[in-house]
Each structure stands twice: as C-alpha cells, then as structure tokens.
Short mmCIF file of C-alpha atoms in Angstrom, two decimals:
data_model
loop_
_atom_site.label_atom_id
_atom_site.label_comp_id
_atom_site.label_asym_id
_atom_site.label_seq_id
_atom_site.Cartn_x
_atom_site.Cartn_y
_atom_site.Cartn_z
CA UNK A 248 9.86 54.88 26.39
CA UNK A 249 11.36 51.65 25.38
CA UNK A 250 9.03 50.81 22.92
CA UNK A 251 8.61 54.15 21.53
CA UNK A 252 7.51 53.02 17.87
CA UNK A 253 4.96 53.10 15.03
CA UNK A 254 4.09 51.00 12.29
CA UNK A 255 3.28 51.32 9.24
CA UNK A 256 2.03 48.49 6.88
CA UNK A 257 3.76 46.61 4.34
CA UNK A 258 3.53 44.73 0.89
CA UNK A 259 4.56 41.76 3.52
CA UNK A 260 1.72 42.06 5.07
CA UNK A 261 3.71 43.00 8.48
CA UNK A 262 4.38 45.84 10.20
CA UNK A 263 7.56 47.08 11.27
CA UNK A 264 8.60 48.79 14.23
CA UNK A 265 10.86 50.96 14.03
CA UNK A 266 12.85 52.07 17.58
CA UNK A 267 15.60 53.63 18.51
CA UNK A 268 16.03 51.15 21.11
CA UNK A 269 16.74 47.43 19.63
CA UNK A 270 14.88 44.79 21.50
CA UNK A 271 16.48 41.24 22.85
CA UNK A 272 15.22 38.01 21.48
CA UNK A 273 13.29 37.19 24.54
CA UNK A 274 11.42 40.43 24.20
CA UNK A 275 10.49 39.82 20.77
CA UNK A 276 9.47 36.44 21.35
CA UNK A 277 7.26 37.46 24.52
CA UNK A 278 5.69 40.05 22.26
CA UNK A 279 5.01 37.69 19.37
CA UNK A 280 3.25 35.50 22.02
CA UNK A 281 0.92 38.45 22.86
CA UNK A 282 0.04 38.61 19.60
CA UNK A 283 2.80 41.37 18.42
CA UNK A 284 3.54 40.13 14.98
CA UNK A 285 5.73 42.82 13.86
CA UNK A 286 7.99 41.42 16.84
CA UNK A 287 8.34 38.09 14.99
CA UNK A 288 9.29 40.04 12.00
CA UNK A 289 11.89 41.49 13.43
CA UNK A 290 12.84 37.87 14.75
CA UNK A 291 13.00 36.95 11.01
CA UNK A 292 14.68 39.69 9.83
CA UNK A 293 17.43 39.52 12.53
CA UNK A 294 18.61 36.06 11.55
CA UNK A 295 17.23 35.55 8.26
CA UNK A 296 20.80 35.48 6.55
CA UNK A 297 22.84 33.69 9.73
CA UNK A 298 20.58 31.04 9.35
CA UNK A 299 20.39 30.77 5.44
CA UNK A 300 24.39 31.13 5.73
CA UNK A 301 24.55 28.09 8.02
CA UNK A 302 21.90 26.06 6.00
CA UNK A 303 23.27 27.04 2.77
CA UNK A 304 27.15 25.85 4.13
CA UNK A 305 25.49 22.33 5.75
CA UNK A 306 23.55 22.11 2.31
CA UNK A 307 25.46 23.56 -0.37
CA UNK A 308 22.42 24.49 -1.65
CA UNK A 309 21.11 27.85 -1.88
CA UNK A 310 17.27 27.04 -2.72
CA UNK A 311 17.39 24.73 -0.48
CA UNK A 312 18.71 26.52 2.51
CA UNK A 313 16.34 29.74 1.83
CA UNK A 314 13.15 27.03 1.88
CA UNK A 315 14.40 25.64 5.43
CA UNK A 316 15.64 28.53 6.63
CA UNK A 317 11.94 29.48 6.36
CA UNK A 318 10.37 26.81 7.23
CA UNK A 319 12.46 26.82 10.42
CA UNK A 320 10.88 30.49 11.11
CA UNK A 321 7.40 28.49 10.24
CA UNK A 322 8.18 26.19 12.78
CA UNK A 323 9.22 28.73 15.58
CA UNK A 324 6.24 30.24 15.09
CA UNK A 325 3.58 27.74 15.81
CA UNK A 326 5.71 26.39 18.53
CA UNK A 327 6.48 30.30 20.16
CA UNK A 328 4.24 29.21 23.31
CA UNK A 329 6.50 26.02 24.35
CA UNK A 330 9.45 28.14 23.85
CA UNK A 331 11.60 28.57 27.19
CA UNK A 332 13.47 31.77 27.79
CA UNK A 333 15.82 30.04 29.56
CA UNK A 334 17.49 29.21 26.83
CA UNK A 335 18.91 31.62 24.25
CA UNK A 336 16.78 31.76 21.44
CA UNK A 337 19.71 31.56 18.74
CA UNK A 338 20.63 27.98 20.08
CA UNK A 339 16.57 27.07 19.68
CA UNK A 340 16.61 28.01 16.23
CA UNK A 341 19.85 26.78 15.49
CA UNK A 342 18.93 23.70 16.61
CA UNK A 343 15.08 23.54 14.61
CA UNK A 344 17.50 24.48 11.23
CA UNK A 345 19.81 22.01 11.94
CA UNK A 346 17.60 18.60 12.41
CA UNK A 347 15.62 20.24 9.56
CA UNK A 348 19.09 20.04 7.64
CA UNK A 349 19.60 16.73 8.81
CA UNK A 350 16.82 15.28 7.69
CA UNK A 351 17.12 16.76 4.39
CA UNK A 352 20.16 15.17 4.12
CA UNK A 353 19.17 11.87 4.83
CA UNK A 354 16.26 12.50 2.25
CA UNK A 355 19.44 13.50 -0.49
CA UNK A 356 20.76 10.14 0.59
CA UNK A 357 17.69 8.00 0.50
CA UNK A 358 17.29 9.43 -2.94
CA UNK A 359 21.04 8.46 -4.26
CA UNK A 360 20.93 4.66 -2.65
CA UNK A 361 19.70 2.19 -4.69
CA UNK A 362 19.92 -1.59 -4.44
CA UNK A 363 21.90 -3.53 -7.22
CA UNK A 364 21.62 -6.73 -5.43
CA UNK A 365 20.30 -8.33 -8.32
CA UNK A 366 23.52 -8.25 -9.82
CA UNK A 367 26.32 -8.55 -7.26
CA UNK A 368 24.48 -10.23 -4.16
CA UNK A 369 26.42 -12.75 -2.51
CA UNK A 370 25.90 -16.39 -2.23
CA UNK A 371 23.59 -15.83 0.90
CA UNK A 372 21.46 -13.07 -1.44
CA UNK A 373 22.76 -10.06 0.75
CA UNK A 374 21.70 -6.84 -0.99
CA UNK A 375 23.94 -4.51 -1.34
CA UNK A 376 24.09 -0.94 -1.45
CA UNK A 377 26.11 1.50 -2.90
CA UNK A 378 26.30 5.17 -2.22
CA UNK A 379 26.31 6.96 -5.49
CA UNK A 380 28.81 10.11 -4.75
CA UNK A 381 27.77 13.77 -5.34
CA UNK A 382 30.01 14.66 -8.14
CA UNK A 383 27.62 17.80 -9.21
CA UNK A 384 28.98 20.87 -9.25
CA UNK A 385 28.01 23.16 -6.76
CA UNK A 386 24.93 25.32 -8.29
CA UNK A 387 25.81 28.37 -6.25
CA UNK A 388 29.92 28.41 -7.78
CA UNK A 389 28.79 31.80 -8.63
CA UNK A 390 28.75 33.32 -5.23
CA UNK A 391 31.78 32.00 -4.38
CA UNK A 392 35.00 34.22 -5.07
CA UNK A 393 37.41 31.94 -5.58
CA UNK A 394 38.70 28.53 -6.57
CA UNK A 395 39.72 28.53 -2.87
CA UNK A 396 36.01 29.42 -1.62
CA UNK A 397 35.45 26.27 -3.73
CA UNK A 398 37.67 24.23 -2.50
CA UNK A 399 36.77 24.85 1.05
CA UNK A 400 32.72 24.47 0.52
CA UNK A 401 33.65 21.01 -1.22
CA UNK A 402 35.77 19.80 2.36
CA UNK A 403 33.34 21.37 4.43
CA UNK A 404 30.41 19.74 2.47
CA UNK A 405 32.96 16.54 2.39
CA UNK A 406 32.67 15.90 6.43
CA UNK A 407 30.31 13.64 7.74
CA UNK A 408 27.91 15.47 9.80
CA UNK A 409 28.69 15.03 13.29
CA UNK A 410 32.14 16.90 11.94
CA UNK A 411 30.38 19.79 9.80
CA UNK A 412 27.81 20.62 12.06
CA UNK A 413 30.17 22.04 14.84
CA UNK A 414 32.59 23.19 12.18
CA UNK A 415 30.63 25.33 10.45
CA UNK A 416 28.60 26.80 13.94
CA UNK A 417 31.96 27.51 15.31
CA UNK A 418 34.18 28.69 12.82
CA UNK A 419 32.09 29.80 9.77
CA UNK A 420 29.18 31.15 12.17
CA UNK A 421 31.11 32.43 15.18
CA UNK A 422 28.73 30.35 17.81
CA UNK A 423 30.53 29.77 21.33
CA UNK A 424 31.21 26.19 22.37
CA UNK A 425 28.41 26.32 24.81
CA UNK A 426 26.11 27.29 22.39
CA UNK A 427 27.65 25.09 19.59
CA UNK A 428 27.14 22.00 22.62
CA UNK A 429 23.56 23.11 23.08
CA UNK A 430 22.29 23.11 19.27
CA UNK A 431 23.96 19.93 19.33
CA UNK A 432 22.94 18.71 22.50
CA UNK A 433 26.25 17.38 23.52
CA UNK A 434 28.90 18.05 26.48
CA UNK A 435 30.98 20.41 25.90
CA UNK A 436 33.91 18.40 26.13
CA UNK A 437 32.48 16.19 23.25
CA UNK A 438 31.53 19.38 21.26
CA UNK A 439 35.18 20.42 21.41
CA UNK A 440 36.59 17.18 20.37
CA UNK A 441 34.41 16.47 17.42
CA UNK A 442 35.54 20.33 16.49
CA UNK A 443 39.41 19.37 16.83
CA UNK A 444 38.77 16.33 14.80
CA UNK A 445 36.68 18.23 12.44
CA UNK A 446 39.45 20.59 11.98
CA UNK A 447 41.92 17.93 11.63
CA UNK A 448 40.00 16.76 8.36
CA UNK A 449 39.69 19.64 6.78
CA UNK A 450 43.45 20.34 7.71
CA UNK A 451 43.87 17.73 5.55
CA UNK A 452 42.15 18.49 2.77
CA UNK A 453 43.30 22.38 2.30
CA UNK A 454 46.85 21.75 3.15
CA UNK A 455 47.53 23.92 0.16
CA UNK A 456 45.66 26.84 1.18
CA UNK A 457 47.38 26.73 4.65
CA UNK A 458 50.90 27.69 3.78
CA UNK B 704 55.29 22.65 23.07
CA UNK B 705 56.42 23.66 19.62
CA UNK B 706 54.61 20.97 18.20
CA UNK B 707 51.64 22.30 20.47
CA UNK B 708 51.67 25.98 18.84
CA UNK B 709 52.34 24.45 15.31
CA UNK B 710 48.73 23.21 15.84
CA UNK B 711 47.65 26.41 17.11
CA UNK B 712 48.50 28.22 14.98
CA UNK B 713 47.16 25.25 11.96
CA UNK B 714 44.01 25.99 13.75
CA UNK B 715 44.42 29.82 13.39
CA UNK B 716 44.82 29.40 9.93
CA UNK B 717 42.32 26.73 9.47
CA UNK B 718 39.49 29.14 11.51
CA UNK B 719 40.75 32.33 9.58
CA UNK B 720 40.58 30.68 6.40
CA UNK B 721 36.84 29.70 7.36
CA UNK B 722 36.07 32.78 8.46
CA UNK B 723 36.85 34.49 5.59
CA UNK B 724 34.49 32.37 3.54
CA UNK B 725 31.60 35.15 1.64
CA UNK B 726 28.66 34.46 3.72
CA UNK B 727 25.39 34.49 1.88
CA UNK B 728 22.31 36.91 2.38
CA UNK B 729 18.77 35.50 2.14
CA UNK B 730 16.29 36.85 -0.29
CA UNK B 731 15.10 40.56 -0.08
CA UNK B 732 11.25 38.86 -0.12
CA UNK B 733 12.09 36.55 2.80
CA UNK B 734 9.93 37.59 5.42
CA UNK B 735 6.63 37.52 2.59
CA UNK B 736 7.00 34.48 1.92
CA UNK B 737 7.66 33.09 5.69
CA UNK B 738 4.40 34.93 6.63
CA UNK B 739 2.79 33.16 3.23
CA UNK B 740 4.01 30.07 4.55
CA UNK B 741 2.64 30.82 7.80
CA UNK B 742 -0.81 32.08 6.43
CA UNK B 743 -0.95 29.03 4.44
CA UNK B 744 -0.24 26.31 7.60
CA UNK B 745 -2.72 28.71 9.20
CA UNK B 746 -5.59 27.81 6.48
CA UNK B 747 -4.43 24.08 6.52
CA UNK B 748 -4.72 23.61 10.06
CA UNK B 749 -8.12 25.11 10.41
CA UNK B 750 -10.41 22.36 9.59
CA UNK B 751 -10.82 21.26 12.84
CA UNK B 752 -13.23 20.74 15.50
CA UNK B 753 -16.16 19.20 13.81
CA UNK B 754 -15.47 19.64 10.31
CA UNK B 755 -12.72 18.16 10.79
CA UNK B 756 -13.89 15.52 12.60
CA UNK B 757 -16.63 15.23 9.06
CA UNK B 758 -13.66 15.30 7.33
CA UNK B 759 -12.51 12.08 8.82
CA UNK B 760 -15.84 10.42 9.67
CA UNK B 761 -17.43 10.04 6.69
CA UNK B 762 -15.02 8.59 4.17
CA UNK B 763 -14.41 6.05 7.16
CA UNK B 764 -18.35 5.65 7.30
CA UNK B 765 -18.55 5.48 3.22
CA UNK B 766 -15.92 2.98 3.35
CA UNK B 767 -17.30 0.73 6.20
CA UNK B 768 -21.12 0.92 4.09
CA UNK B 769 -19.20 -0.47 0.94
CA UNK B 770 -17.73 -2.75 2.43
CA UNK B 771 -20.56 -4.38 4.58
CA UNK B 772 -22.52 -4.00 0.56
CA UNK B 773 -20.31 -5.91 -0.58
CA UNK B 774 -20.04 -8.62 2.29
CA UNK B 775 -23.59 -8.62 2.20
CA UNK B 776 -24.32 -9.02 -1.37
CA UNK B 777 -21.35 -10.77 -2.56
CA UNK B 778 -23.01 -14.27 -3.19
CA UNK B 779 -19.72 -16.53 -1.90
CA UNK B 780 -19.81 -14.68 1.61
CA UNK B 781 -23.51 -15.52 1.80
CA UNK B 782 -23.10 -19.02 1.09
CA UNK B 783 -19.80 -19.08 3.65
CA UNK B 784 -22.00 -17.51 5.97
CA UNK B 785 -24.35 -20.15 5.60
CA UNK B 786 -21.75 -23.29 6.11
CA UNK B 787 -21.66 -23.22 9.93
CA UNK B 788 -24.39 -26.30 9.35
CA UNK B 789 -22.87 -27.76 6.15
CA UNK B 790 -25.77 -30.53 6.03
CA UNK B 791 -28.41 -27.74 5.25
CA UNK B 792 -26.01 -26.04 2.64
CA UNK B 793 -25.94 -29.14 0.67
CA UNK B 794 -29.44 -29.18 0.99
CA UNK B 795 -30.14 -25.66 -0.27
CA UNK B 796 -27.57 -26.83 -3.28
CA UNK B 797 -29.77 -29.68 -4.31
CA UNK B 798 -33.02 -29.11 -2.97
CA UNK B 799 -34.54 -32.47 -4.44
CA UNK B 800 -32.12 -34.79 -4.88
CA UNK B 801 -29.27 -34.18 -3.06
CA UNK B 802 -30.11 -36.19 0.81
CA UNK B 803 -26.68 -36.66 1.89
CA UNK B 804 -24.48 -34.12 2.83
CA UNK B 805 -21.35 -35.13 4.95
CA UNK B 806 -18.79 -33.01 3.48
CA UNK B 807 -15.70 -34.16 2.91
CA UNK B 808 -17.17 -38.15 2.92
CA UNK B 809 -18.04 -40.09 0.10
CA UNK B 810 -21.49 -40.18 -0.46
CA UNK B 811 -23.89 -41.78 -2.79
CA UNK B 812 -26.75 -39.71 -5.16
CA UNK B 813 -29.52 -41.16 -6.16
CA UNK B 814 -29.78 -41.12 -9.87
CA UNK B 815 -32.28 -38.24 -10.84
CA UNK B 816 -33.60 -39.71 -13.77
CA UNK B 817 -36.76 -40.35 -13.34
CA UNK B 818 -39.45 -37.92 -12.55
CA UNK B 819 -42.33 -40.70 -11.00
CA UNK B 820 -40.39 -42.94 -8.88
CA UNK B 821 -36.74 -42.82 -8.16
CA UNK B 822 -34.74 -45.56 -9.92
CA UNK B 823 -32.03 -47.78 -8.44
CA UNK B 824 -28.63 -46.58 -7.36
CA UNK B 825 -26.00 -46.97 -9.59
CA UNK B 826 -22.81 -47.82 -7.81
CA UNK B 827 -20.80 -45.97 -10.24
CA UNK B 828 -22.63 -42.99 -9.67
CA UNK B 829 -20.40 -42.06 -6.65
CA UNK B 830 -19.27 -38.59 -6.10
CA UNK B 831 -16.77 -36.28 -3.60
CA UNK B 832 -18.65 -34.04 -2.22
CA UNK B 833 -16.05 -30.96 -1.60
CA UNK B 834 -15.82 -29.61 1.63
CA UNK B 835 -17.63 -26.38 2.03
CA UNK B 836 -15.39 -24.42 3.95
CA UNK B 837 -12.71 -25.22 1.44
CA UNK B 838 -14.23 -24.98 -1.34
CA UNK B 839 -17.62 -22.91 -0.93
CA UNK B 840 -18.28 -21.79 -4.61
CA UNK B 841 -17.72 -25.20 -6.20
CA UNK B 842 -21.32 -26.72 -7.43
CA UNK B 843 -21.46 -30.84 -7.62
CA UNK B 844 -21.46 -30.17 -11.17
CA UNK B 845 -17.94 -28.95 -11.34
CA UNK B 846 -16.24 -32.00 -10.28
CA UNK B 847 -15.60 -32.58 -14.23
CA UNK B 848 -15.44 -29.43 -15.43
CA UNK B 849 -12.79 -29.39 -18.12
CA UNK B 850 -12.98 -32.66 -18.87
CA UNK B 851 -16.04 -34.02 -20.85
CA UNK B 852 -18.27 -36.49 -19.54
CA UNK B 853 -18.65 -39.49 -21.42
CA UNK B 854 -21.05 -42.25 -20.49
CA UNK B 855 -21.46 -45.48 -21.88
CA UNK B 856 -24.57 -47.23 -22.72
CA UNK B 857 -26.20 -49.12 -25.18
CA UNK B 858 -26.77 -46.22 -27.54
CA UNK B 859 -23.14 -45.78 -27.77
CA UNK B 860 -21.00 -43.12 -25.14
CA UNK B 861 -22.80 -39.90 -24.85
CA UNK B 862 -20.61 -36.81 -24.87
CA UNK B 863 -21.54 -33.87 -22.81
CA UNK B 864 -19.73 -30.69 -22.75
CA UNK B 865 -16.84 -29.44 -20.09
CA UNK B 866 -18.20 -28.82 -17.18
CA UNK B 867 -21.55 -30.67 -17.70
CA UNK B 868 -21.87 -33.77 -15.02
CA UNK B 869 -25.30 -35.85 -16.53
CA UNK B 870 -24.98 -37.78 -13.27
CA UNK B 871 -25.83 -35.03 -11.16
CA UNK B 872 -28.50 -32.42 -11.62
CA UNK B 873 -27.50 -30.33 -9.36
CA UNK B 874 -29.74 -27.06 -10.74
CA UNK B 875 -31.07 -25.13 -7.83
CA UNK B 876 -35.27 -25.33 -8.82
CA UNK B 877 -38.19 -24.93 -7.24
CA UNK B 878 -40.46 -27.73 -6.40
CA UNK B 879 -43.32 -26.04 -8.60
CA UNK B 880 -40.81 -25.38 -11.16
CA UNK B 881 -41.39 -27.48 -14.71
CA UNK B 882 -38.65 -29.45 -15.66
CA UNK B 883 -37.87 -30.22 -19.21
CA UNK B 884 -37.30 -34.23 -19.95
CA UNK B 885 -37.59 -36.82 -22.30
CA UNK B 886 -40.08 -38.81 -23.29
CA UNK B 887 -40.42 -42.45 -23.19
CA UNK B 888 -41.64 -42.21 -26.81
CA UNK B 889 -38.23 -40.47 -28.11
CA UNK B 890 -36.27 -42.71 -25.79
CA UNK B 891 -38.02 -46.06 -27.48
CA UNK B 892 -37.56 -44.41 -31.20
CA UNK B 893 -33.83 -44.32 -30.27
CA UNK B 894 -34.04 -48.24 -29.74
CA UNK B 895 -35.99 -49.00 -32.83
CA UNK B 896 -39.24 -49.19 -31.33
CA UNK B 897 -42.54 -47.66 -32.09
CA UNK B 898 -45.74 -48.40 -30.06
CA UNK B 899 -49.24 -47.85 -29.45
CA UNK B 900 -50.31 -47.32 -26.22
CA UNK B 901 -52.69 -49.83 -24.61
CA UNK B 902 -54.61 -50.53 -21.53
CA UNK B 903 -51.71 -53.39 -20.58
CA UNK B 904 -48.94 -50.73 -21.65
CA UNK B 905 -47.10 -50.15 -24.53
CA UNK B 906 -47.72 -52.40 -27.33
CA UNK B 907 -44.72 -52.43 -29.90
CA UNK B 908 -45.92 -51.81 -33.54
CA UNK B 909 -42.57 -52.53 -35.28
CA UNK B 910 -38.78 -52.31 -34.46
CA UNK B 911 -36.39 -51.53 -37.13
CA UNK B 912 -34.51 -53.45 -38.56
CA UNK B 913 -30.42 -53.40 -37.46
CA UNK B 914 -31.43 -51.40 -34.12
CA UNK B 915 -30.77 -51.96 -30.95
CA UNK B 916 -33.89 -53.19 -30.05
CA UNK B 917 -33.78 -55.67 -33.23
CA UNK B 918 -30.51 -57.29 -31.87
CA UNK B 919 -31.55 -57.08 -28.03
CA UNK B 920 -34.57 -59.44 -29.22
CA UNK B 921 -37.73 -57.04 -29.18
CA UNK B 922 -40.14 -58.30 -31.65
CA UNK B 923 -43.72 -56.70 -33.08
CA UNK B 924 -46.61 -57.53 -30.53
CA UNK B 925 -44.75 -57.12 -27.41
CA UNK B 926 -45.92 -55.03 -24.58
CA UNK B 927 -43.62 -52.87 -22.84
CA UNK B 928 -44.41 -52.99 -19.31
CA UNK B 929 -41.47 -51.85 -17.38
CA UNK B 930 -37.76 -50.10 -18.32
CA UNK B 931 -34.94 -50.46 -16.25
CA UNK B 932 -37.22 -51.91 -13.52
CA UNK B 933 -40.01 -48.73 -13.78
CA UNK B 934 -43.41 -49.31 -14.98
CA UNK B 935 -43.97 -47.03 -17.72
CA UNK B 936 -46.80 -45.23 -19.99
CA UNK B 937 -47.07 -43.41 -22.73
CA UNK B 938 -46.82 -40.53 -21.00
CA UNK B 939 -43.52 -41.14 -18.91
CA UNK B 940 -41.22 -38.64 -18.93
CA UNK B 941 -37.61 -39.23 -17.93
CA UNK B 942 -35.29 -36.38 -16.35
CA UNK B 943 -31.25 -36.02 -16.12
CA UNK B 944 -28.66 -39.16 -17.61
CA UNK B 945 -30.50 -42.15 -18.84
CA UNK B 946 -29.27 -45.68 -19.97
CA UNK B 947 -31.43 -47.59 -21.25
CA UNK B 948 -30.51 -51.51 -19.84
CA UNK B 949 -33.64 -53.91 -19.29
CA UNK B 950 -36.86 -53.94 -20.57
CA UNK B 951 -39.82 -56.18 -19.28
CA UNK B 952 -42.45 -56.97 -22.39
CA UNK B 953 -45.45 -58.88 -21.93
CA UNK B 954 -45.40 -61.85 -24.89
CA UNK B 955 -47.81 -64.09 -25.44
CA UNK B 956 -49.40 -63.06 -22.05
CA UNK B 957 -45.69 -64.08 -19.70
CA UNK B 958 -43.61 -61.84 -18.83
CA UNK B 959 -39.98 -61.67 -20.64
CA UNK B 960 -36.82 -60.01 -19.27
CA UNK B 961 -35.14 -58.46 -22.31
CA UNK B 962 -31.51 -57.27 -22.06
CA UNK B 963 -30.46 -54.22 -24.23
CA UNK B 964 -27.09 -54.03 -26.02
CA UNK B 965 -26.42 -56.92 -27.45
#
C-alpha cells in the first residue's frame, strides 16, 4: 500500500508518517485538506530550509527569514482549500514568501525614510527625502565562509528587487525559468531578461571573484 | 561569437559562484512553532458568529449612548437645538424684559429698573443682540465682558466689574422669584435726603449740606412725589442700573421740577 504508515505523536504536537513511499506535494496538500495534518507537516518539513534559504538571501536576515518563512506555512494553511493543483505547489509558496518578503522590505524602507524638508526644501517647500543606506553589517557574517560569501550576499542584497528576486530563484535556488516566471508572474521572456540584467550587475560587482 | 561564449561562460562563472553560496537550514523547532502559530491564528479567529458580532456591537452601542448623553445634556446643543425660532430663544434668555428678539438687528431694551412700572427708554441703552446661530452661548451680559462698565450719573461713574452689563439684567428668573433691589430710602440718603413718609408722599426732613441734593436745590419741607418721572413711596423698590435725574417735589402746595447734578 501506498500509504503504508503509522504515527506516532510528537513534542510538536504532529504526527509523522513515516513511508517508504514519499508522497508528491499535491498528495500532501489533498490530505491536509481532509484533515491529514501530519501531511502538512511533511509539507513544512520538505521546504522548511529552501524557503528560509531564499528568504534569508532576499532578506539578509536570518530571524527574519525563519519568522516569514513560517508565517508563509501559516498562510498556506488557512488558504489550503483555494489552492489549485494545477499549479505546482513550490511556485505557490514561492510566490506567498516572496510578496511576504516584499513587503517586509518596503516596511525596512518606510522605517529608514525620513523627511528633512525642514531644512533643505526648496523655494516651492518640496519635501525631500533621503534614503538612509544600510551600512550594518550583516548579523548572520557568521554563517558565511568567506570574505567572498560576503561579498556576494552584499551584491545580491545590493540589487533592486525586480533583479534579486529572479537571481536568487534561479541561480542560488535552482528554480526553472517557468517556475521563476510564475512566482513572479511575468513572461518568460521578461523573466529571462531581468535575469541577464541581473547577472550583468552582479558581474559587475564580483569582477574579482570571476577570474 | 567569441564575444558570445565570453558571456557564457561570465554567466557560468557568475551561476557557479552563486551556487556555491552555504545555503542555510531553518531551525530544528520549526515545524512547533508553525503549528503554534497556527494554533494561535486558530484561537484568534474564533470569536465569531455572535460573539463576535457582541464583540463589535456593543462598544459601537456604548459609544453611540455617550454620545447622544452628551448631545443631550450638553447645555450649548440644547440651546442650538432650540434656535430654529430665534425670537422664542431670546425670550427664554430674558423671560421679563427682554421683548425684542431679531437677531442680528439692533434692538432697543427697556431699562429694567424699576420693579412697579417700567421707566422710559434710554436711547443710550442700545444693544447688539448676537446672532444665535453664531454665537449660541453668548448671554446679553457678555457684550462687555472684559471691559468694565462705567456709567455716569449724578452720583459720580459707577464701576461694575468685567463682565457685569448694569444695563441689562439679563438673569434667567422666575416670575415668582424675589428679586433683590434698592430702596428708594437708600437711593434718597445717597442724595442727601432724609424723609418721612406722608399721605401726599415723601416729605423731606433735611438734606445735607454739600450733597447733591443741596446743590440740585432740594430744600426741608418738600414732598417728593415723583423720580425720574415715577411716582414713588416709601416703599419703592428699584431693580438693575439706576440714575437718579429729575425729581418732582410738591412746595408750597405747586409742583416743582428739580434737576439733579448740578
């Protein structure tokens, strides 16, 4: 049988089956939607660290991108019923950790900009605003190897994000195109592009690491 | 084409390069705490149906009672609900001597000095009244707030305190209510004059020497019959600002028209 499995509990609160046989993500997820909630652990367990290695390279924070990468499994969860399995389920959650990355972003930013248009408006009184730049050091240096790990987290970190975003699903996560296009929700053609020119950037900025 | 598989391979390098980055595990404890999280969105989103509806219904209802409390009590909304006929809000203002009540037009008040009979109008005792809907809260009395009121007369310029107006007593009272006054006797032992009252009126005893009645002409033996054009007795009582300007004495059985002041 298949499903040939038991369960036994855990301190999680779960149950985990264990089978010989592994099951695809459209099985778990039917499962889970029958109320099989050992089959959404397994969902979490099976891309718990791709996801918190995409977050944490979009973030370059490792707090951070554990706390979305769950709240991105929170989200799948109470949403499991309008899920389509039409569509793989990597580029749905992809996509759920991504706008949640997004918008954490644009919370940093929010954050960071602040008006000094008291001092140096113009003669019409046109505020301006300046974008403070993120000269912390990375918090996470530790886990990476090498100046060079460094280095490339800083360029990657460096691109705006219609640049990282395919970057990092392509090269750092090993998505496809197609799938990189879906999370984005772009053609393919445009996917690729933005991928070249993302490349071209960081070409630029690791020239010494290429040679 | 060289320059073709120059970026080729640049990309091959750039794409190994990222590839090779460490890639980071999440925590051992991960799944707890996502089915925490979920346990806890579970608990927050339960309130519903119709405690949740309570949930939402009565601080709105709480709010919407204050509110109407406080529309309903607060004394300005009751008089601007009242303005809609401004005539009868001037009316409730003064209930017995305010008549006329065309806001915004200049109108004239009767002097309220005199309980009995109403005395003559004064033409300096003109007034604005304000315009309810603009300003609701504002008595008659507070046209000269902050400035004292000063009146002349022949006992000299009267100063009242800010905000007092002796030309209008605007005091919301009762019609049974008893008002506090001042007598003709005080009033006459300001000018100088002491009497005895008699069947004819008010028969001056003696008038000092130096006051005003002295100078105005007064003299021991006259008979007070009227004051500023009112008849008066000993037990006259006069209310709100008073200046004291004529007095009619019987002498030597004619009448004589005495002015004060002089």
């Amino acid at each position: 049988m298949a499903h040939d499995a038991f369960h036994f509990p855990t301190k999680e609160g779960f149950t985990f089956r264990m089978s010989e046989e592994k099951r695809s993500d459209h099985e778990l997820i039917e499962a889970t939607k029958n109320g099989d909630e050992s089959a959404f652990t397994e969902i979490v367990t099976r891309y718990k660290s791709p996801l918190t290695n995409y977050l944490y390279r979009f973030l370059n924070d490792y707090e951070e991108a554990v706390d979305l990468a769950q709240e991105t499994f929170v989200r799948v969860y109470f949403a499991i019923d309008r899920y389509h399995t039409q569509f793989a389920f990597s580029t749905y959650i992809y996509r759920i950790a991504t706008n949640l990355a997004i918008s954490e972003i644009r919370r940093r930013k929010r954050r960071r900009l602040f008006s000094i248009s008291g001092l140096l408006a113009g003669e019409k009184d046109e505020a301006a605003e300046f974008e403070i730049p993120d000269d912390r050091a990375l918090p996470e240096d530790e886990l990476l190897d090498s100046e060079r790990d460094t280095q490339i987290a800083r360029a990657i970190a460096a691109l705006p994000e219609k640049y990282r975003i395919p970057i990092i699903l392509r090269d750092i996560q090993g998505r496809s195109y197609e799938e990189v296009s879906a999370v984005m929700d772009l053609g393919l053609g445009t996917t690729k592009s933005r991928i070249s020119r993302g490349r071209a950037l960081l070409k630029e900025k690791l020239q010494e690491y290429l040679r | 084409m060289p320059e073709e598989n120059d970026l080729e391979l640049a990309d091959a390098e750039l794409t190994n390069l990222l590839a090779s980055m460490p890639k980071v595990s999440a925590p051992n404890d991960f799944e707890f705490r996502v089915s925490a999280r979920i346990a806890s969105a579970r608990i927050a989103a339960k309130p519903r149906g119709l405690f949740g509806a309570l949930r939402i219904a009565v601080p709105a209802a709480a709010l919407l009672a204050v509110t109407a409390t406080v529309l309903i009590l607060n004394p300005y909304w009751s008089e601007t609900a009242t303005v809609s006929e401004p005539t009868e809000v001037a009316v409730a203002k003064e209930p017995q001597e305010a008549p006329a009540t065309v806001p915004g037009r200049e109108i004239e008040i009767p002097p309220t000095t005199f309980a009995s009979n109403g005395p003559s109008i004064r033409p300096e005792r003109r007034m604005e009244v304000d315009d309810p809907l603009t300003s609701v809260s504002r008595g008659p009395s507070n046209d000269d707030a902050g400035t004292s009121f000063v009146e002349s007369g022949t006992q000299g310029e009267k100063i009242y305190p800010r905000g007092i107006n002796p030309n209008v007593d605007s005091r919301p009272v009762s019609p049974n209510e008893t008002r506090t006054g001042i007598s003709i006797r005080d009033i006459l032992g300001q000018l100088g004059v002491s009497f005895s009252p008699t069947a004819n009126g008010l028969q001056v005893d003696s008038v000092a020497a130096n006051s005003i009645a002295a100078r105005s002409g007064l003299l021991a033996g006259d008979v007070i019959e009227s004051l500023n054009g009112q008849r008066i007795s000993a037990d006259t009582v006069l209310f709100g600002a008073f200046a004291a300007r004529r007095i009619v004495v019987r002498r030597d059985g004619r009448p004589v028209g005495i002015s004060l002041g002089r």
